[in-house]
Amino acid sequence: MMNYTKEIPILPFKHFLTFDEVTDFVSELAAARPDLVTLTSIGTSREGRAIHLLTITDAETGKPEDKPAYLIHGNIHAPELSGTHAALYTARQLMVDHDKSDILKRVVFYIVPRINPDGAEFAVTTSGSIRSRTDRSEREANTLYQEDINGDGLILTMRQEHPDGSLVVDPKDPRLLIRRKKDSTGPFYRTLPEGFIHDWDGTDNIRVEGRSFDWNRNWSYDWRPEPEQGGAGDFPFSEPEMRAMAEFIHSHPNIFGVLGYHTGPGATLKPPSTGSDSDLDEGDVHVMDELAKIGSEHTGLPVYSVVKYHSADQRDINLRGHFHNFGYHHLGLFVFEFELGILKNSAGIKTEEILAAKKPEEEEEEMRRLMKWWDEQTERDEIYKPWTPFEHPQLGKVEIGGFLNRHLAGRTLPDLEGISKGTYQFTVEHASRHPRVIIEDVYADAVGGGVYRIKARIANRGHFPTNVSNKGRNLRRLRPVRVEFHLAPGVNLLSNKGHYHIGHIGGITDSRPLEWFVSAPSEAQKLCEIQVFGGTGGNMSVGVAK
């Protein structure tokens, strides 16, 4: 084994990373262990940033494309910066643990830590709030577009006194605004994001940011147009970053598992994202339940089906064009998302509390708990800016301040580090269940007269079948196992069949015995090469000699 002099870099859980910092870190990972890590990209963002791809596996045990593959993606939503950290934590830990774990000998990990580098850069540098992206190419009249207008480098909230304002200052914590009640006394406030209003006519009819895109509604399965599904985009994979991801997935038939990172209230999410479990194969539901439970045990994040991940006073949600349904129905895989948590989780407020049905007074008290907790921290991020008067060139007197969305939308980074350890452990456990297609029991018998009988067994000694799920049995993307039989020079095939399409192979105990007859001249040493293309179970070849 080569002696690599560059140390594996430490991932700092001190601040959220800019694009340049992410680029530097993934470059350092690849430079530290070129035998394990390759840095490329799956494409380029709208604004020209690379969508980084880390390919992580032990090069000595085979090419990446010949191994079962596990895909991780993060930061599809702009302010959900924790996903980048969690993905990078897994990338680094796979390298660190390689000496005591054989997972990289068997599996390749494809890690895209930041699908949305443009949106993330907006969030990390300004703390402005968008979902995935907004369309600013054709600015609309009476629409406010976020911008730092007071020169402090941040995009915060503007509050303005207004007779119809729906908010008042919280008498128990003047930093907060609470809902106006019938007996509230002024002043009353309306709020808008910090920015300017394009072509404003002076009325109160002000829209914010025009059209908004949610890339987790841009996957192909059950995609629906706007406004039926908000944020869906123009058509499935209409966003170039999402199209790059789709093309990558479909050009890698070895992918058997996918994990996404988000930052809602902490949860382990499993399919479905529309309908109910009864719409899925019963056996597949049992497997997903088992894996989700393992994820919850490692992370402490409670398990929810996507359709059940909502406030308790709401009906079940149906998210069209969503990752979970795409991963299961179109890819045939067991896919999961970790909602890594929000700042309230770090403050000790459990997800079950956050999602519970609450009266307005209870919601207000929850925010006071958050602020009280923050006040008690000795080391803390700046999550809040005091309200500061500002003369807006259009609106007149406003105050700018409030929460920094980039911190409100995620856990504290020290807290996130602990969660990332758990998500890494789940990833390794899920990945260890990969299909593993091999060629075994290979031998050649001399029958006589220059004729040889060649036998081989094509087996799957991995946990999952090559179709991974019951849903995957009939999906074209999950390629059935096929065998190619290539003759050595001078050797002739006597059997009526050389190549075989043997279909999917079940896990652990399933195999297919194959047999060929060939004739070979006396001077020939090698008879043939047997190649198996195992789809999610990887590829393998063996040479057969006399």
XYZ file of C-alpha atoms in Angstrom:
546
model
C 0.000 0.000 0.000
C 1.293 3.425 -0.918
C 2.237 5.870 1.820
C 0.211 9.034 1.291
C 1.794 12.084 2.895
C -1.181 14.446 2.687
C -3.512 14.224 5.657
C -7.228 13.835 5.150
C -8.584 17.348 5.826
C -10.750 18.053 8.849
C -14.317 19.096 8.057
C -14.956 22.291 10.059
C -18.288 22.388 11.865
C -17.770 26.101 12.555
C -19.663 27.824 9.763
C -21.608 27.002 6.622
C -19.423 26.657 3.558
C -19.293 28.881 0.491
C -18.888 27.335 -2.944
C -15.164 28.087 -2.928
C -14.779 26.448 0.483
C -16.663 23.353 -0.675
C -14.456 23.236 -3.774
C -11.305 23.495 -1.677
C -12.449 20.767 0.703
C -13.434 18.205 -1.935
C -10.193 18.958 -3.807
C -8.216 18.280 -0.622
C -10.083 15.006 -0.085
C -9.195 13.840 -3.583
C -5.567 14.944 -3.217
C -5.161 13.170 0.135
C -6.197 9.730 -1.133
C -6.228 9.508 -4.927
C -6.487 5.733 -4.574
C -9.904 6.194 -2.960
C -11.352 9.484 -4.206
C -11.903 11.019 -7.621
C -13.307 14.533 -7.991
C -15.347 15.361 -11.095
C -18.734 17.004 -11.647
C -22.109 15.908 -12.957
C -22.584 19.219 -14.732
C -22.669 22.974 -14.363
C -25.233 25.209 -12.678
C -27.133 28.026 -14.380
C -24.575 30.511 -13.064
C -21.599 28.413 -14.137
C -20.639 26.640 -10.902
C -19.524 23.013 -10.952
C -21.901 20.476 -9.403
C -19.205 18.501 -7.619
C -19.177 14.706 -7.655
C -17.000 12.623 -5.344
C -16.492 9.037 -6.467
C -15.218 7.078 -3.484
C -14.058 3.456 -3.646
C -10.924 1.335 -3.356
C -9.374 1.439 -6.821
C -7.349 -1.707 -6.122
C -10.495 -3.845 -5.975
C -12.043 -2.730 -9.240
C -13.349 0.122 -11.318
C -16.223 2.205 -9.936
C -18.534 1.190 -12.772
C -17.968 -2.493 -11.946
C -19.153 -2.200 -8.332
C -22.568 -1.761 -6.718
C -23.121 1.960 -6.162
C -24.704 4.113 -3.465
C -25.683 7.708 -4.312
C -25.897 10.583 -1.815
C -27.092 14.103 -2.648
C -27.565 17.200 -0.535
C -28.611 20.844 -0.557
C -31.293 20.669 -3.238
C -33.041 23.512 -1.384
C -31.005 26.703 -1.147
C -31.047 27.389 2.630
C -30.655 23.722 3.632
C -26.902 24.049 3.947
C -26.620 21.330 6.575
C -27.038 18.775 3.790
C -23.683 19.737 2.326
C -21.965 19.218 5.672
C -23.627 15.838 6.260
C -22.682 14.594 2.789
C -19.084 15.760 3.197
C -18.916 14.153 6.635
C -19.821 10.792 5.095
C -17.283 11.277 2.301
C -14.495 11.996 4.752
C -15.463 9.257 7.197
C -15.491 6.617 4.458
C -11.854 7.518 3.849
C -10.903 7.613 7.529
C -12.520 4.238 8.255
C -11.111 2.454 5.214
C -8.382 0.711 7.200
C -10.944 -0.972 9.466
C -13.858 -1.394 7.059
C -14.080 -3.234 3.746
C -17.101 -1.325 2.419
C -14.994 0.610 -0.137
C -13.579 -2.652 -1.420
C -17.095 -3.755 -2.304
C -19.098 -0.577 -3.004
C -18.597 2.723 -4.798
C -20.145 5.844 -3.277
C -21.218 8.675 -5.554
C -21.600 11.816 -3.421
C -23.009 15.099 -4.748
C -22.753 17.326 -1.666
C -24.428 20.368 -3.202
C -26.843 19.889 -6.110
C -27.782 23.551 -5.948
C -24.551 25.555 -5.751
C -26.170 28.795 -6.937
C -29.023 28.779 -4.437
C -26.720 27.683 -1.632
C -24.297 30.504 -2.409
C -27.135 33.010 -2.181
C -28.177 31.552 1.181
C -24.723 31.234 2.740
C -23.471 34.671 1.683
C -26.618 36.760 2.245
C -28.931 34.634 4.427
C -31.656 35.486 1.923
C -34.587 33.116 1.576
C -35.475 31.184 -1.571
C -36.622 27.579 -2.016
C -34.365 26.303 -4.813
C -34.256 29.279 -7.156
C -36.383 32.194 -8.293
C -36.820 33.481 -11.816
C -35.360 36.967 -12.084
C -34.827 36.934 -15.845
C -38.081 38.771 -16.519
C -38.849 41.024 -13.576
C -42.528 41.582 -12.923
C -44.215 44.794 -11.857
C -45.131 45.246 -8.185
C -42.755 42.421 -7.236
C -40.144 42.725 -4.504
C -36.782 41.153 -5.300
C -34.470 40.414 -2.392
C -31.376 42.566 -2.109
C -29.067 43.911 0.572
C -30.214 47.529 0.655
C -28.494 48.815 3.807
C -25.020 47.558 2.936
C -24.492 45.144 5.846
C -23.977 42.173 3.522
C -27.155 40.408 4.641
C -30.695 40.068 3.356
C -32.980 40.174 6.375
C -36.580 41.255 6.995
C -38.138 44.707 6.674
C -40.935 45.594 9.060
C -43.085 48.656 8.552
C -45.909 50.175 10.525
C -49.155 49.739 8.621
C -52.804 50.069 9.699
C -53.599 46.662 8.198
C -50.482 45.021 9.615
C -51.064 41.516 10.944
C -48.189 41.563 13.463
C -47.348 43.293 16.735
C -44.271 43.345 18.958
C -44.266 40.474 21.446
C -44.622 42.074 24.905
C -42.780 39.105 26.475
C -39.829 39.273 24.062
C -39.634 42.519 22.045
C -37.297 40.888 19.529
C -40.195 38.828 18.224
C -43.304 39.682 16.267
C -46.526 37.835 17.059
C -49.911 37.673 15.412
C -52.254 40.603 15.875
C -55.348 39.797 17.917
C -58.648 41.626 18.114
C -57.635 43.317 21.350
C -54.052 44.115 20.290
C -52.868 47.698 20.515
C -50.494 49.196 17.985
C -48.205 49.790 16.423
C -49.124 47.156 13.825
C -46.557 45.866 11.361
C -46.349 44.244 7.988
C -43.157 42.459 6.956
C -41.378 41.996 3.656
C -37.989 40.567 2.724
C -35.250 43.163 2.433
C -35.134 44.446 -1.132
C -36.587 46.743 -3.785
C -39.950 46.605 -5.547
C -39.748 46.451 -9.326
C -41.971 48.926 -11.198
C -44.070 49.620 -8.106
C -47.380 51.416 -8.529
C -47.514 52.495 -4.875
C -50.268 50.083 -3.810
C -50.128 47.403 -1.125
C -50.370 44.671 -3.756
C -46.726 43.595 -3.494
C -45.609 40.127 -4.568
C -42.327 38.597 -3.392
C -39.740 37.248 -5.841
C -42.080 36.263 -8.631
C -41.973 32.619 -9.670
C -40.407 30.194 -7.192
C -38.939 26.782 -8.051
C -38.824 23.753 -5.762
C -36.467 21.186 -7.248
C -37.862 18.464 -5.015
C -41.012 18.730 -7.124
C -39.091 18.473 -10.414
C -38.439 14.709 -10.410
C -40.262 12.736 -13.068
C -42.670 10.408 -11.260
C -46.186 11.844 -10.933
C -44.940 15.289 -11.945
C -47.747 17.859 -12.165
C -47.665 21.358 -13.676
C -48.025 24.562 -11.710
C -50.195 25.629 -9.996
C -51.422 22.082 -9.310
C -47.994 21.442 -7.778
C -46.255 24.598 -6.651
C -42.628 25.007 -7.677
C -42.730 22.091 -10.123
C -41.013 23.873 -13.000
C -41.915 23.680 -16.673
C -41.575 19.897 -17.087
C -39.798 17.009 -15.306
C -36.083 17.766 -14.953
C -36.551 21.186 -16.562
C -33.915 22.604 -14.213
C -30.412 21.978 -15.645
C -29.018 20.864 -12.296
C -31.832 18.343 -11.898
C -31.435 17.168 -15.466
C -27.734 16.572 -14.816
C -28.640 14.485 -11.773
C -31.205 12.459 -13.733
C -28.748 11.801 -16.557
C -26.121 10.709 -14.055
C -28.504 8.297 -12.342
C -29.722 6.734 -15.563
C -26.190 6.351 -16.924
C -25.158 4.407 -13.807
C -27.158 1.166 -13.689
C -25.020 0.006 -10.759
C -26.819 2.378 -8.341
C -28.792 0.306 -5.819
C -29.477 2.887 -3.088
C -30.010 6.648 -2.825
C -30.029 8.985 0.170
C -30.961 12.678 0.194
C -30.252 15.316 2.837
C -32.702 18.070 3.829
C -33.245 20.278 6.865
C -36.828 20.288 8.007
C -37.730 19.312 11.574
C -35.551 16.280 12.303
C -36.909 13.086 10.734
C -36.081 9.894 8.886
C -38.289 9.995 5.785
C -39.407 7.052 3.671
C -41.832 6.639 0.745
C -44.519 7.271 -0.260
C -44.826 10.977 -1.015
C -48.381 10.568 -2.351
C -51.157 8.186 -1.404
C -50.377 5.616 1.274
C -48.387 2.450 1.995
C -51.196 0.431 0.403
C -50.106 1.834 -2.979
C -46.698 0.149 -2.584
C -45.663 -3.496 -2.660
C -46.265 -4.971 0.798
C -42.892 -6.712 0.955
C -41.117 -3.529 -0.072
C -42.907 -1.589 2.664
C -41.586 -4.052 5.256
C -38.009 -3.580 4.017
C -38.348 0.211 3.992
C -39.816 0.161 7.490
C -36.899 -1.952 8.712
C -34.282 0.306 7.129
C -35.986 3.497 8.294
C -36.045 2.115 11.838
C -32.292 1.509 11.602
C -31.832 5.090 10.409
C -33.839 6.349 13.353
C -31.843 4.231 15.821
C -28.559 5.641 14.539
C -29.685 9.272 14.442
C -32.480 9.643 16.962
C -34.623 11.130 14.173
C -38.214 9.791 14.228
C -39.586 7.921 11.208
C -42.267 9.431 8.987
C -43.669 8.539 5.611
C -43.449 11.688 3.509
C -47.250 11.869 3.303
C -47.396 11.954 7.129
C -44.653 14.555 7.575
C -46.835 17.568 8.323
C -48.464 19.496 11.126
C -50.899 17.352 13.067
C -53.813 19.643 12.213
C -53.301 19.122 8.454
C -54.501 16.323 6.209
C -51.935 13.987 4.631
C -49.837 15.746 2.011
C -49.327 14.695 -1.609
C -46.077 15.941 -3.105
C -45.981 15.462 -6.876
C -42.669 15.097 -8.682
C -40.993 14.243 -5.371
C -37.730 12.351 -4.805
C -39.168 9.453 -2.795
C -41.752 8.422 -5.358
C -39.250 8.878 -8.184
C -36.694 6.716 -6.400
C -39.138 3.921 -5.679
C -41.481 3.925 -8.682
C -39.037 4.942 -11.435
C -35.767 3.527 -10.089
C -37.123 0.577 -8.118
C -34.886 1.374 -5.146
C -35.261 1.811 -1.405
C -34.598 5.536 -1.058
C -34.582 7.706 2.031
C -34.154 11.292 3.131
C -32.880 12.609 6.404
C -34.445 15.855 7.540
C -31.420 16.858 9.595
C -33.311 19.250 11.825
C -33.846 22.961 12.351
C -32.667 25.368 15.027
C -35.668 24.535 17.205
C -34.397 20.946 17.395
C -31.049 22.174 18.689
C -32.948 24.172 21.296
C -34.417 20.936 22.650
C -37.793 21.172 20.928
C -38.600 17.743 19.528
C -39.968 17.201 16.045
C -43.164 15.766 17.513
C -43.664 19.066 19.370
C -42.894 21.159 16.302
C -45.420 19.245 14.184
C -48.097 19.058 16.880
C -51.330 20.978 16.397
C -50.894 24.270 18.232
C -52.827 27.387 19.034
C -51.190 30.711 18.074
C -50.263 31.270 21.717
C -48.426 27.936 21.806
C -46.503 28.785 18.644
C -45.477 32.099 20.187
C -44.260 30.351 23.319
C -42.218 27.949 21.195
C -40.360 30.890 19.642
C -39.754 32.362 23.087
C -38.253 29.036 24.155
C -35.940 29.219 21.167
C -34.766 32.737 22.038
C -34.331 31.885 25.722
C -32.183 28.893 24.773
C -30.100 31.023 22.411
C -29.550 33.645 25.118
C -28.142 30.925 27.375
C -25.539 29.681 24.873
C -21.950 30.714 25.573
C -20.843 29.892 22.017
C -23.448 30.687 19.441
C -24.058 31.720 15.878
C -25.578 35.108 15.267
C -29.129 34.090 14.442
C -30.779 37.462 14.990
C -30.140 41.106 14.145
C -31.821 43.924 16.113
C -34.384 45.998 14.250
C -32.642 49.075 12.845
C -34.386 52.108 11.261
C -33.820 52.616 7.538
C -35.237 55.067 5.014
C -36.395 52.904 2.124
C -36.388 54.836 -1.185
C -39.803 53.400 -2.077
C -41.549 52.453 1.168
C -40.236 55.239 3.365
C -39.548 54.456 7.013
C -38.885 50.777 7.700
C -36.821 48.763 10.163
C -34.446 46.044 9.005
C -33.523 43.077 11.188
C -34.879 39.772 12.445
C -33.652 36.233 11.962
C -30.831 35.045 9.733
C -32.653 32.404 7.744
C -29.536 30.318 7.054
C -29.247 29.572 10.790
C -32.950 29.283 11.555
C -33.286 26.652 8.801
C -30.771 24.209 10.302
C -29.344 22.847 13.516
C -26.322 24.422 15.117
C -23.242 23.013 13.450
C -21.882 21.304 16.600
C -25.272 19.603 16.969
C -25.238 18.680 13.279
C -21.899 16.918 13.680
C -23.477 14.406 16.050
C -26.403 13.798 13.695
C -23.975 13.362 10.782
C -22.250 10.521 12.626
C -25.568 8.727 12.798
C -26.452 9.300 9.151
C -23.018 7.970 8.187
C -23.587 4.818 10.231
C -26.950 4.293 8.548
C -25.401 4.827 5.131
C -22.786 2.131 5.711
C -25.407 -0.288 7.033
C -27.752 0.333 4.098
C -24.890 0.093 1.618
C -23.641 -3.156 3.151
C -26.844 -4.823 1.918
C -25.840 -4.353 -1.711
C -26.324 -7.079 -4.324
C -23.034 -8.842 -5.196
C -22.966 -10.772 -8.456
C -19.964 -13.082 -8.823
C -18.686 -15.923 -10.981
C -17.801 -18.986 -8.933
C -17.069 -22.712 -9.328
C -15.346 -22.162 -12.673
C -13.516 -25.093 -14.220
C -12.800 -26.797 -17.558
C -12.910 -30.569 -18.141
C -11.166 -32.237 -21.047
C -13.808 -34.449 -22.649
C -11.454 -35.835 -25.308
C -10.508 -35.118 -28.885
C -9.701 -31.487 -28.103
C -13.170 -30.874 -26.660
C -13.623 -29.143 -23.290
C -16.637 -28.696 -21.079
C -16.610 -25.380 -19.194
C -18.784 -24.842 -16.144
C -19.459 -21.744 -14.071
C -21.986 -20.599 -11.518
C -23.341 -17.045 -11.621
C -24.414 -16.159 -8.090
C -25.637 -13.209 -6.070
C -23.998 -13.419 -2.655
C -25.203 -9.988 -1.580
C -28.220 -9.224 0.592
C -30.503 -7.485 -1.912
C -31.622 -9.189 -5.126
C -30.333 -7.569 -8.301
C -33.792 -6.053 -8.806
C -33.374 -4.615 -5.261
C -37.118 -4.267 -4.622
C -40.183 -6.185 -5.748
C -41.160 -3.019 -7.615
C -37.880 -3.220 -9.511
C -38.515 -6.631 -11.088
C -40.182 -5.196 -14.172
C -38.448 -1.823 -14.426
C -36.216 -1.417 -17.457
C -33.687 0.657 -15.511
C -32.770 -2.294 -13.284
C -30.920 -4.365 -15.810
C -31.224 -8.157 -15.566
C -28.006 -10.120 -15.267
C -26.392 -11.151 -18.539
C -23.340 -13.256 -19.317
C -20.997 -12.920 -22.281
C -18.767 -15.806 -23.370
C -15.709 -14.715 -25.381
C -13.567 -17.358 -27.080
C -9.796 -17.262 -27.052
C -8.038 -17.196 -30.473
C -8.336 -20.543 -32.251
C -11.054 -21.848 -29.933
C -14.476 -22.754 -31.360
C -17.843 -22.854 -29.640
C -19.648 -26.187 -29.939
C -22.631 -25.297 -27.743
C -25.669 -23.747 -29.386
C -25.436 -20.750 -27.066
C -22.543 -18.616 -25.862
C -24.118 -15.527 -24.281
C -26.905 -15.757 -21.712
C -29.562 -13.384 -20.405
C -30.322 -14.969 -17.064
C -32.616 -12.371 -15.524
C -32.531 -11.088 -11.978
C -30.917 -13.126 -9.219
C -32.179 -13.238 -5.646
C -29.979 -12.381 -2.709
C -27.483 -14.568 -0.811
C -28.532 -18.084 -1.857
C -29.578 -17.693 -5.503
C -27.426 -18.727 -8.475
C -27.509 -19.984 -12.067
C -25.263 -22.856 -13.240
C -24.030 -22.479 -16.839
C -22.211 -24.821 -19.191
C -20.416 -24.542 -22.541
C -18.578 -26.939 -24.849
C -15.632 -25.744 -26.934
C -12.940 -27.256 -29.107
C -9.373 -26.010 -28.825
C -6.087 -26.793 -30.603
C -3.433 -28.502 -28.526
C -1.205 -25.416 -28.437
C -3.965 -23.187 -26.967
C -3.677 -22.460 -23.259
C -6.574 -20.082 -22.703
C -10.046 -21.226 -23.668
C -12.286 -18.263 -23.033
C -13.234 -15.268 -20.923
C -16.532 -15.202 -19.051
C -17.993 -11.764 -18.324
C -21.014 -11.124 -16.157
C -22.844 -7.797 -16.184
C -24.758 -7.776 -12.935
C -26.491 -4.384 -12.982
C -26.826 -3.296 -9.363
C -24.676 -6.276 -8.363
C -21.629 -5.094 -10.292
C -19.608 -6.625 -13.120
C -16.978 -9.364 -13.085
C -14.881 -11.366 -15.528
C -12.721 -14.492 -15.307
C -10.427 -16.162 -17.788
C -10.594 -19.934 -18.224
C -7.547 -21.999 -19.187
C -7.088 -25.701 -19.817
